[in-house]
Coordinates of C-alpha atoms in Angstrom, one line a residue:
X1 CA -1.5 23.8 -51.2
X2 CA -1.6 19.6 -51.8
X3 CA 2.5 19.9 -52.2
X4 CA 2.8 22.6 -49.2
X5 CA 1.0 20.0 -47.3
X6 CA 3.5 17.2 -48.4
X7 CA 6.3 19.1 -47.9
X8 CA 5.2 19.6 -44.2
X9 CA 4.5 16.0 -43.9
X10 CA 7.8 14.6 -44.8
X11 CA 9.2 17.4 -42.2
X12 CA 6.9 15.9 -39.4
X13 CA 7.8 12.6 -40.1
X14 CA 11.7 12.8 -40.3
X15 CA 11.2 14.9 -37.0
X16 CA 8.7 12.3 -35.3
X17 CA 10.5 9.4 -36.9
X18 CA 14.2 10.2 -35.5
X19 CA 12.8 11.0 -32.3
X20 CA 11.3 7.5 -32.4
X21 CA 14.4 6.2 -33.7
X22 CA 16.7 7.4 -30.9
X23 CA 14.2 6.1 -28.3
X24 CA 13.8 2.5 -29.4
X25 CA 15.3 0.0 -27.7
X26 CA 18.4 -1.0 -28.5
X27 CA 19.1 -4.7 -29.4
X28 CA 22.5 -6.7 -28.5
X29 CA 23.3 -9.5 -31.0
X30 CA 22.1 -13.0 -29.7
X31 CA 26.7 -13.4 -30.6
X32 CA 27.8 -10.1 -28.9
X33 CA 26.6 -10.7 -25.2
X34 CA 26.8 -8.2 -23.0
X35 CA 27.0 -9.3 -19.0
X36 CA 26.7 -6.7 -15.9
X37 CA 26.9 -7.7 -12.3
X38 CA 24.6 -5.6 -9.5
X39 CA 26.4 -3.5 -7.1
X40 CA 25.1 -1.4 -4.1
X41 CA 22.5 -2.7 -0.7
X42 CA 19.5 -2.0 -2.8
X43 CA 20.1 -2.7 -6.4
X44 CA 16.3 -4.4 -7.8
X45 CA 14.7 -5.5 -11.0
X46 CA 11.7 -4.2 -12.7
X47 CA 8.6 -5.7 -14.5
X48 CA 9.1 -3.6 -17.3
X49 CA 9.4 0.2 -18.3
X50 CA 6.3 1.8 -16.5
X51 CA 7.1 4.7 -13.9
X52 CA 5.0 6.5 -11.5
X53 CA 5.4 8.6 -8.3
X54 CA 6.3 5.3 -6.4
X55 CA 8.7 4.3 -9.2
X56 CA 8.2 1.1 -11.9
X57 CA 6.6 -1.8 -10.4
X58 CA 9.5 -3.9 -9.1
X59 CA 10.0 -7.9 -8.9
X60 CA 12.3 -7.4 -6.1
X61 CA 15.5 -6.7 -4.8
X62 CA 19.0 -8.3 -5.2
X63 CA 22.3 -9.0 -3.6
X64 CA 25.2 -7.5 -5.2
X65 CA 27.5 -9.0 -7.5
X66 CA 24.3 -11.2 -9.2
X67 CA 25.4 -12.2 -12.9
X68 CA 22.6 -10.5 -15.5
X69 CA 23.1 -11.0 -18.9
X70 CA 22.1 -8.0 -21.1
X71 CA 19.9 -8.2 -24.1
X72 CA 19.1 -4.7 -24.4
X73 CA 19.0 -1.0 -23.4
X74 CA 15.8 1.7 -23.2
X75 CA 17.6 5.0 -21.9
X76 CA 18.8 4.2 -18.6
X77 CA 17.8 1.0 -18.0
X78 CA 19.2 -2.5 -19.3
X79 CA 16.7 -5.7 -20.4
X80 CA 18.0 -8.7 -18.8
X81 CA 17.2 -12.3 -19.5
X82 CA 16.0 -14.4 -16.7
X83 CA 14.9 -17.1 -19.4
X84 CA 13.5 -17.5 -22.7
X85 CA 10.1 -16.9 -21.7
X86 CA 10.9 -13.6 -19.2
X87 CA 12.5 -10.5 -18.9
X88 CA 13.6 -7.8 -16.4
X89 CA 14.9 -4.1 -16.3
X90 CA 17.3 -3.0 -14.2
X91 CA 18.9 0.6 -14.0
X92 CA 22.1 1.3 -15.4
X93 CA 23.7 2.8 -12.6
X94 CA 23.1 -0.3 -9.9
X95 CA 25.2 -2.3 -12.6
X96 CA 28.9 -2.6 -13.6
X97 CA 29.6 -4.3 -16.9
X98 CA 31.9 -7.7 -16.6
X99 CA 33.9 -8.1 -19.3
X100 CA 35.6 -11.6 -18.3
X101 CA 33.1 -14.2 -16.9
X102 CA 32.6 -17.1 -19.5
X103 CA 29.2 -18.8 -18.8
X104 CA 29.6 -22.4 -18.8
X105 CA 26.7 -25.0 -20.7
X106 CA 24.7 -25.4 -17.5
X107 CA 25.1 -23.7 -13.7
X108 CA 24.3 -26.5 -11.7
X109 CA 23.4 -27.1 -7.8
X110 CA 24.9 -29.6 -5.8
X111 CA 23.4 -30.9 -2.4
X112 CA 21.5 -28.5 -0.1
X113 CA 21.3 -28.3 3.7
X114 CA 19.0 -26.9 6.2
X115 CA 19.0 -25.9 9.8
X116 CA 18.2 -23.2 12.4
X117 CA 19.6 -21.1 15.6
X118 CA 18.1 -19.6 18.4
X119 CA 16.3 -16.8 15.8
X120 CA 16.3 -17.5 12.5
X121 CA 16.4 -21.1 10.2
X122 CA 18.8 -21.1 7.4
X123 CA 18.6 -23.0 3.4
X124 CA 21.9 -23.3 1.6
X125 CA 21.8 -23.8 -2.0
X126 CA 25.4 -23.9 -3.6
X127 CA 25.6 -23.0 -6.6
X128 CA 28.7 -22.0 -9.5
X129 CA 27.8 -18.5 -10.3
X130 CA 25.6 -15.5 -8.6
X131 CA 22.2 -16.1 -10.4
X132 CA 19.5 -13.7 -10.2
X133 CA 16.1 -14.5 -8.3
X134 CA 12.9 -13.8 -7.1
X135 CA 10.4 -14.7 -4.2
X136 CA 7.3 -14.2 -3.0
X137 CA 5.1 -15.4 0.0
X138 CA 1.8 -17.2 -0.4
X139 CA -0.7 -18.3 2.7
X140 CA -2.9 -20.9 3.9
X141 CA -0.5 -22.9 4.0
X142 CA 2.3 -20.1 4.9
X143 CA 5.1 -20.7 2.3
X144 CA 7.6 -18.9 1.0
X145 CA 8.5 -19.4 -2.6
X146 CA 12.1 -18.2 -4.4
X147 CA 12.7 -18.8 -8.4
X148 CA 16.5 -19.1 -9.0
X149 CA 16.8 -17.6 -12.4
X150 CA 20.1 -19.6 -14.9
X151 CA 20.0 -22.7 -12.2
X152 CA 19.5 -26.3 -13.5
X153 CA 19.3 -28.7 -10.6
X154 CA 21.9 -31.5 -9.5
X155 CA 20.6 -31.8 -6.1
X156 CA 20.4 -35.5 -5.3
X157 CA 19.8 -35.1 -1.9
X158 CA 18.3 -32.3 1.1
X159 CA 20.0 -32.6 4.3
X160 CA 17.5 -31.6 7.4
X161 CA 18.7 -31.1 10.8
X162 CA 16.4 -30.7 14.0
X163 CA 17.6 -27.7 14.4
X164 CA 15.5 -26.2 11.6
X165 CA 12.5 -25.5 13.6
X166 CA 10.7 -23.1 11.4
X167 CA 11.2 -24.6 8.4
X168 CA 8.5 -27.3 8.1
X169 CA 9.7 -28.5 4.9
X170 CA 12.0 -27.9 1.6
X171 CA 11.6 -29.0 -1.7
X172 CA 12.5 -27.9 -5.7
X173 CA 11.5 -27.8 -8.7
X174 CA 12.9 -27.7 -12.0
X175 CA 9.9 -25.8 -14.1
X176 CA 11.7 -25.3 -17.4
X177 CA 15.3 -24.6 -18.1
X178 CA 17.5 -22.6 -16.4
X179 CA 14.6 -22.2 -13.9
X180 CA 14.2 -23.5 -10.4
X181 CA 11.7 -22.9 -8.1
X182 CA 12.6 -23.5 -4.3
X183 CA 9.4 -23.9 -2.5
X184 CA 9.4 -23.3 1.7
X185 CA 6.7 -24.6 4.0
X186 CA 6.7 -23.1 7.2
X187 CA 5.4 -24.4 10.7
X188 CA 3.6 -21.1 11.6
X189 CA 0.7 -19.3 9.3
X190 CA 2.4 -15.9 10.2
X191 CA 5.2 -15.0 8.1
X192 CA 8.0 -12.7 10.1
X193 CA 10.6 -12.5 7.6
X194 CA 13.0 -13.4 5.9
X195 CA 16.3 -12.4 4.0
X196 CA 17.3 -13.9 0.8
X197 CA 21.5 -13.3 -0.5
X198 CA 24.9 -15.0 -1.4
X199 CA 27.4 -16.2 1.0
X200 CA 30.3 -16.8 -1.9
X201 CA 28.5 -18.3 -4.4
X202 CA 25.9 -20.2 -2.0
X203 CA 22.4 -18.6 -1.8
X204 CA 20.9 -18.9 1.5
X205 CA 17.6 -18.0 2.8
X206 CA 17.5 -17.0 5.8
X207 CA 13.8 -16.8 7.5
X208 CA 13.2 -15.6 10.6
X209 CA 11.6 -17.5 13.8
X210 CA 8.3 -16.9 15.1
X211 CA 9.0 -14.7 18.8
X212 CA 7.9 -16.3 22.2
X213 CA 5.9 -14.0 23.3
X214 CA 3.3 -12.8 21.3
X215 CA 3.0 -9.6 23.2
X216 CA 4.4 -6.4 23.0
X217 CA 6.4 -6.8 25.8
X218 CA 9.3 -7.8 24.4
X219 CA 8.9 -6.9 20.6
X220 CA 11.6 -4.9 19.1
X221 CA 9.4 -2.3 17.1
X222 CA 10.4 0.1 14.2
X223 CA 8.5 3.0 13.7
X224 CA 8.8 5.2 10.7
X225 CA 7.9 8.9 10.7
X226 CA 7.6 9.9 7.2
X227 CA 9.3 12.9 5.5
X228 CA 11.4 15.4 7.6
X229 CA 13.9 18.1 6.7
X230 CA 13.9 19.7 3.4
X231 CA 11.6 16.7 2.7
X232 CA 8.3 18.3 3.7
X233 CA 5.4 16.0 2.5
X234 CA 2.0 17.5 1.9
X235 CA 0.8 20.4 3.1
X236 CA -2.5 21.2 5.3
X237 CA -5.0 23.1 3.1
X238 CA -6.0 25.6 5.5
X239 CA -3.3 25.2 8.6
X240 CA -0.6 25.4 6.3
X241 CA 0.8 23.0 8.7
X242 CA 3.4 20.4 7.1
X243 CA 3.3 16.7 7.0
X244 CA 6.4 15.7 8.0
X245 CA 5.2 17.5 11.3
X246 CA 2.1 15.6 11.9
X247 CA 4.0 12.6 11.0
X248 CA 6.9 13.2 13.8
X249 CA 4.0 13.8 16.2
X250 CA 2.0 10.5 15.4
X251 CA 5.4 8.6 15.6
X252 CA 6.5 9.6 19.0
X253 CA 2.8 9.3 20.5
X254 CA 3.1 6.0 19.1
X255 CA 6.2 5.3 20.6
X256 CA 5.3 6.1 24.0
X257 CA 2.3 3.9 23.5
X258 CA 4.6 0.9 22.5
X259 CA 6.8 1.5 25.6
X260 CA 4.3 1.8 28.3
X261 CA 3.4 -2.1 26.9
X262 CA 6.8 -3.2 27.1
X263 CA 8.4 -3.0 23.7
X264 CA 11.6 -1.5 22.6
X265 CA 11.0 1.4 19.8
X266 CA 13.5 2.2 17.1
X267 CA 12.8 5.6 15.3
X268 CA 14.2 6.7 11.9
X269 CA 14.0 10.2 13.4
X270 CA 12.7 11.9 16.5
X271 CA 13.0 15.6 15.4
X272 CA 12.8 17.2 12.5
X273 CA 16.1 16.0 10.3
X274 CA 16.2 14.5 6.5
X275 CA 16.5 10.9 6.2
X276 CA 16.0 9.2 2.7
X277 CA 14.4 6.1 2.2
X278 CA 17.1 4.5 1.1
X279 CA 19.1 4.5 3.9
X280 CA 16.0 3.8 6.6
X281 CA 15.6 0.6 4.6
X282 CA 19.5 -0.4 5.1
X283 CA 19.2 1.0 8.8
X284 CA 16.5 -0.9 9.7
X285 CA 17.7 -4.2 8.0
X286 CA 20.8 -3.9 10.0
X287 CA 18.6 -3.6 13.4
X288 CA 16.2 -6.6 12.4
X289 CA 13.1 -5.4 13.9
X290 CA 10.1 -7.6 14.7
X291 CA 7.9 -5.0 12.5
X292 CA 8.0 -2.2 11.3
X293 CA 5.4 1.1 10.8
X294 CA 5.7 4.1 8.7
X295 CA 3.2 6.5 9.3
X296 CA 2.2 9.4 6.8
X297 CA -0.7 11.2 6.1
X298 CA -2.5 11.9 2.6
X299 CA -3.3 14.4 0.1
X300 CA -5.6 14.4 -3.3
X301 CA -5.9 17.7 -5.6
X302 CA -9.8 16.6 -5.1
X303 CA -10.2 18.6 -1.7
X304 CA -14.2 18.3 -1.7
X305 CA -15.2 14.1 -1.3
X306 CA -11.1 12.5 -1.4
X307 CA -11.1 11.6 2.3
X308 CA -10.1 9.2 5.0
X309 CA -7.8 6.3 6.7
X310 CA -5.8 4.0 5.2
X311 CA -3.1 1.1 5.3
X312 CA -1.2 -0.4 2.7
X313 CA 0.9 -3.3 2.6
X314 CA 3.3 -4.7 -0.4
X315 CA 4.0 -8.7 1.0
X316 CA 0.7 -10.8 1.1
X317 CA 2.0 -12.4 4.4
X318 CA 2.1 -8.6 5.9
X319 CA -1.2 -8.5 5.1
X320 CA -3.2 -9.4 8.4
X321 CA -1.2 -6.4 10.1
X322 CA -2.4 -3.8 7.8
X323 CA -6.0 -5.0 8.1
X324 CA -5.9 -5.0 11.8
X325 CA -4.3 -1.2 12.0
X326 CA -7.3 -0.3 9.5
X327 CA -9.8 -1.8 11.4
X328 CA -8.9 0.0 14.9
X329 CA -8.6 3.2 12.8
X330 CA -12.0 3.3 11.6
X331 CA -13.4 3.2 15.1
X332 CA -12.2 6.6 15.4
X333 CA -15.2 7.9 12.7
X334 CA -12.8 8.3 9.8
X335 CA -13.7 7.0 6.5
X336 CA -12.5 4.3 5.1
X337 CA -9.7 5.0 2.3
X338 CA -9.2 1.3 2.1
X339 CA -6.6 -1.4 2.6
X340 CA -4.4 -1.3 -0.4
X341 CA -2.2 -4.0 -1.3
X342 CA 0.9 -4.7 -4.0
X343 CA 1.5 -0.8 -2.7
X344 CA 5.1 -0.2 -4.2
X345 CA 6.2 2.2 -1.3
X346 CA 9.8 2.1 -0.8
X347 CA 9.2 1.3 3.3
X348 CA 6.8 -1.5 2.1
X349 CA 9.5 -2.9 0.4
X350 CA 11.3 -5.1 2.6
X351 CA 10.7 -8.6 2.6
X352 CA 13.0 -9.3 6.5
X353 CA 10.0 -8.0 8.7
X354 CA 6.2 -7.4 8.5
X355 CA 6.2 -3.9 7.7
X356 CA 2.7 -1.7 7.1
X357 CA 2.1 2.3 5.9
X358 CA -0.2 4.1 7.5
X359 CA -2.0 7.0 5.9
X360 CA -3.8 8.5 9.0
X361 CA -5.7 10.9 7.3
X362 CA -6.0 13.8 4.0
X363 CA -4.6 17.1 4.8
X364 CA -6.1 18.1 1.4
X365 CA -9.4 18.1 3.0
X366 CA -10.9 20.4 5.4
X367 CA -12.6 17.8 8.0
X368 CA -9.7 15.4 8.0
X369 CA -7.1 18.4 8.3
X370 CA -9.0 19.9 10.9
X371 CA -8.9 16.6 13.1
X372 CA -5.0 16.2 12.3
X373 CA -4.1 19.5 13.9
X374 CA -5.7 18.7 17.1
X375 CA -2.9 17.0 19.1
X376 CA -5.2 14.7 21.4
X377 CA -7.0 13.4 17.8
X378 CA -3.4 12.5 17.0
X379 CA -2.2 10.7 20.5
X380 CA -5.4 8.7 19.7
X381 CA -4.5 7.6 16.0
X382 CA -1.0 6.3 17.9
X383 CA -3.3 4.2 20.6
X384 CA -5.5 3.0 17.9
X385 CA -2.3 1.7 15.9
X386 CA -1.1 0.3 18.8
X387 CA -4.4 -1.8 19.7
X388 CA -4.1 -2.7 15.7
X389 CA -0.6 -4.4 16.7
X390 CA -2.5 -6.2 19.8
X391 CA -5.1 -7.0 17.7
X392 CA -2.8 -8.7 15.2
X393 CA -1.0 -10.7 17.8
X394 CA -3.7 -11.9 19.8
X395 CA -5.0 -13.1 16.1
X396 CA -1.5 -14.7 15.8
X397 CA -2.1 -16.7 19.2
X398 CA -5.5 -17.5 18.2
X399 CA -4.7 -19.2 15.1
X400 CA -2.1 -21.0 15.9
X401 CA -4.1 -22.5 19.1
X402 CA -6.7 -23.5 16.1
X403 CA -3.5 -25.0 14.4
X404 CA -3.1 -22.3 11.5
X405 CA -5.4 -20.0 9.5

């Protein structure tokens, strides 16, 4: 029995331990580098290696034909160094390797310049090569903050023009090597935007003005219905009825609402057709809305006490929207789902417009399901978003009467 036992140990263990062994992460010597440049609109990094239903959790998006030097490979996805203290992941297949670039002893900036147009301000940051970077947006005071991964700074001076009217100020700093952090003051506490990529080899940021007129009148407005086609969403529990139904029916409530006040709609689909969410995030980046709003509606294999509205947001500076759309919601009697933030939806995603998902209800439970069906419950969900947007922009006036939040 004892040596039947070992005997199917060692079998266990050569099973468990090759298994193991072809799933460990491969290592490239520190003297065989490996370097890949990004290709496609929507190439991104990761974190790390975690998945879910929305996908790993993501550090953001980049241009194409960003330099990434490889350090090793999990499966299908490639470690890259950003520097000595951090690490990304990006997928294989947004990648194509470079075999001849020869990475000089430094990639150093030169002088920067700033100024604006009639809609947007603009930073240029030359620069020798395509580094990788991130950004994020922080509040009170509104800034917007971009790390430029490789870059060692040899910027002497910042030219400003008037021009620049969003743009309250610019400045860097060089935090360790091969990392610089370009930090963006902004003149209004409301961010609207902003688009970060390579002109050549010059990064520019390009951040978006604040409108005129805070009002809907006048606001070009993207609205999202979610699902459609052979991508049906959830499904009612006791209708049967389909989400990407109720979805299409919100949507174009909602964008009758938005036109009786004056705004221009742009829909991702007004009848029932398949539309994936990669290409209504490089349709609507094309079109440059002034927001943008995706509307779903939820489910939960708990179909007894899982219930009510939500809104969900991925950008802290998108944040005020979000809230604003809950808050009308829940004058309606539905229970509060919550406000959900760092949400890693791929409509949530985009960093050029204030964008918020709405999840109007659960069609996994029989109360909310049974309001969803009814068509005048759902033409008042698409008012009640609407006051949200008012609400939001009268907030926007308010505070920068006050002089900022």
């Amino acid at each position: 029995m004892p040596r039947l036992f070992y005997s199917l140990f060692l079998v266990f263990f050569y099973v468990t331990g090759f298994a193991q062994l072809r799933d460990t992460l491969y290592q490239f010597r520190p003297d065989s580098a490996v370097f890949v440049r990004t290709k496609g609109p929507l190439a991104y990094l990761n974190y790390g290696l975690g998945e879910d239903r929305l996908g790993g959790a993501k550090m953001g998006y980049l241009d194409s034909l960003v330099l990434l030097k490889v350090t090793g490979r999990y499966k299908d996805q490639y470690r890259v160094r950003l520097t000595s203290t951090l690490s990304a992941w990006v997928p294989q297949n947004l990648t194509r390797r470079d075999t001849i670039v020869k990475p000089p002893i430094q990639y150093l900036t030169t002088s920067w310049r700033t100024w604006g147009d009639d809609r947007f301000d603009y930073i240029s940051i030359p620069l020798t090569e395509r580094l990788p970077y991130r950004s994020w947006q922080e509040m009170n005071p509104s800034r917007i903050v971009v790390d430029i991964f490789g870059a060692t700074t040899n910027t002497n001076w910042i030219t400003q023009f008037k021009s620049a009217t969003e743009i309250k100020h610019v400045d860097y700093e060089q935090l360790a090597d091969e990392h610089l952090r370009v930090t963006i003051q902004l003149a209004h506490a409301q961010h609207w935007g902003y688009k970060i990529g390579y002109e050549g080899r010059r990064l520019v940021i390009r951040i978006k003005h604040q409108p005129e007129k805070l009002k809907l009148d006048g606001l070009t407005i993207a609205i999202d219905a979610g699902h459609g086609g052979t991508n049906l969403g959830a499904r009612g529990l006791r209708s049967k009825q389909w989400e990407k139904d109720l979805n299409l029916s919100i949507a174009l409530h909602l964008k009758k609402e938005l036109e009786d006040k004056g705004a221009r709609v742009l829909m991702t689909r007004t009848n029932d057709t398949l539309f994936n969410n990669t290409d209504r995030i490089v349709h609507f980046r094309a079109l440059q809305p002034d927001l943008l709003i995706s509307i779903h509606n939820n489910a939960a294999g708990d179909t007894t006490k899982t219930r009510g509205t939500s809104t969900y947001y991925k950008h802290i500076g998108y944040r005020p929207l979000s809230q604003a759309i809950l808050e009308r919601l829940l004058e309606m009697g539905l229970t509060e789902y919550g406000n959900i933030g760092r949400f890693n939806f791929a409509l949530n995603s985009p960093i050029e417009y204030p964008n918020v998902l709405v999840e109007g209800a659960f069609m996994s439970h029989p109360e909310d399901e049974a309001l969803l069906i009814e068509d005048d419950f759902r033409k008042k969900m698409a008012k009640q978003i609407r006051k949200g947007v008012e609400d939001w922009l009268k907030a926007i006036r308010r505070n920068d009467k006050k002089g900022g939040l």
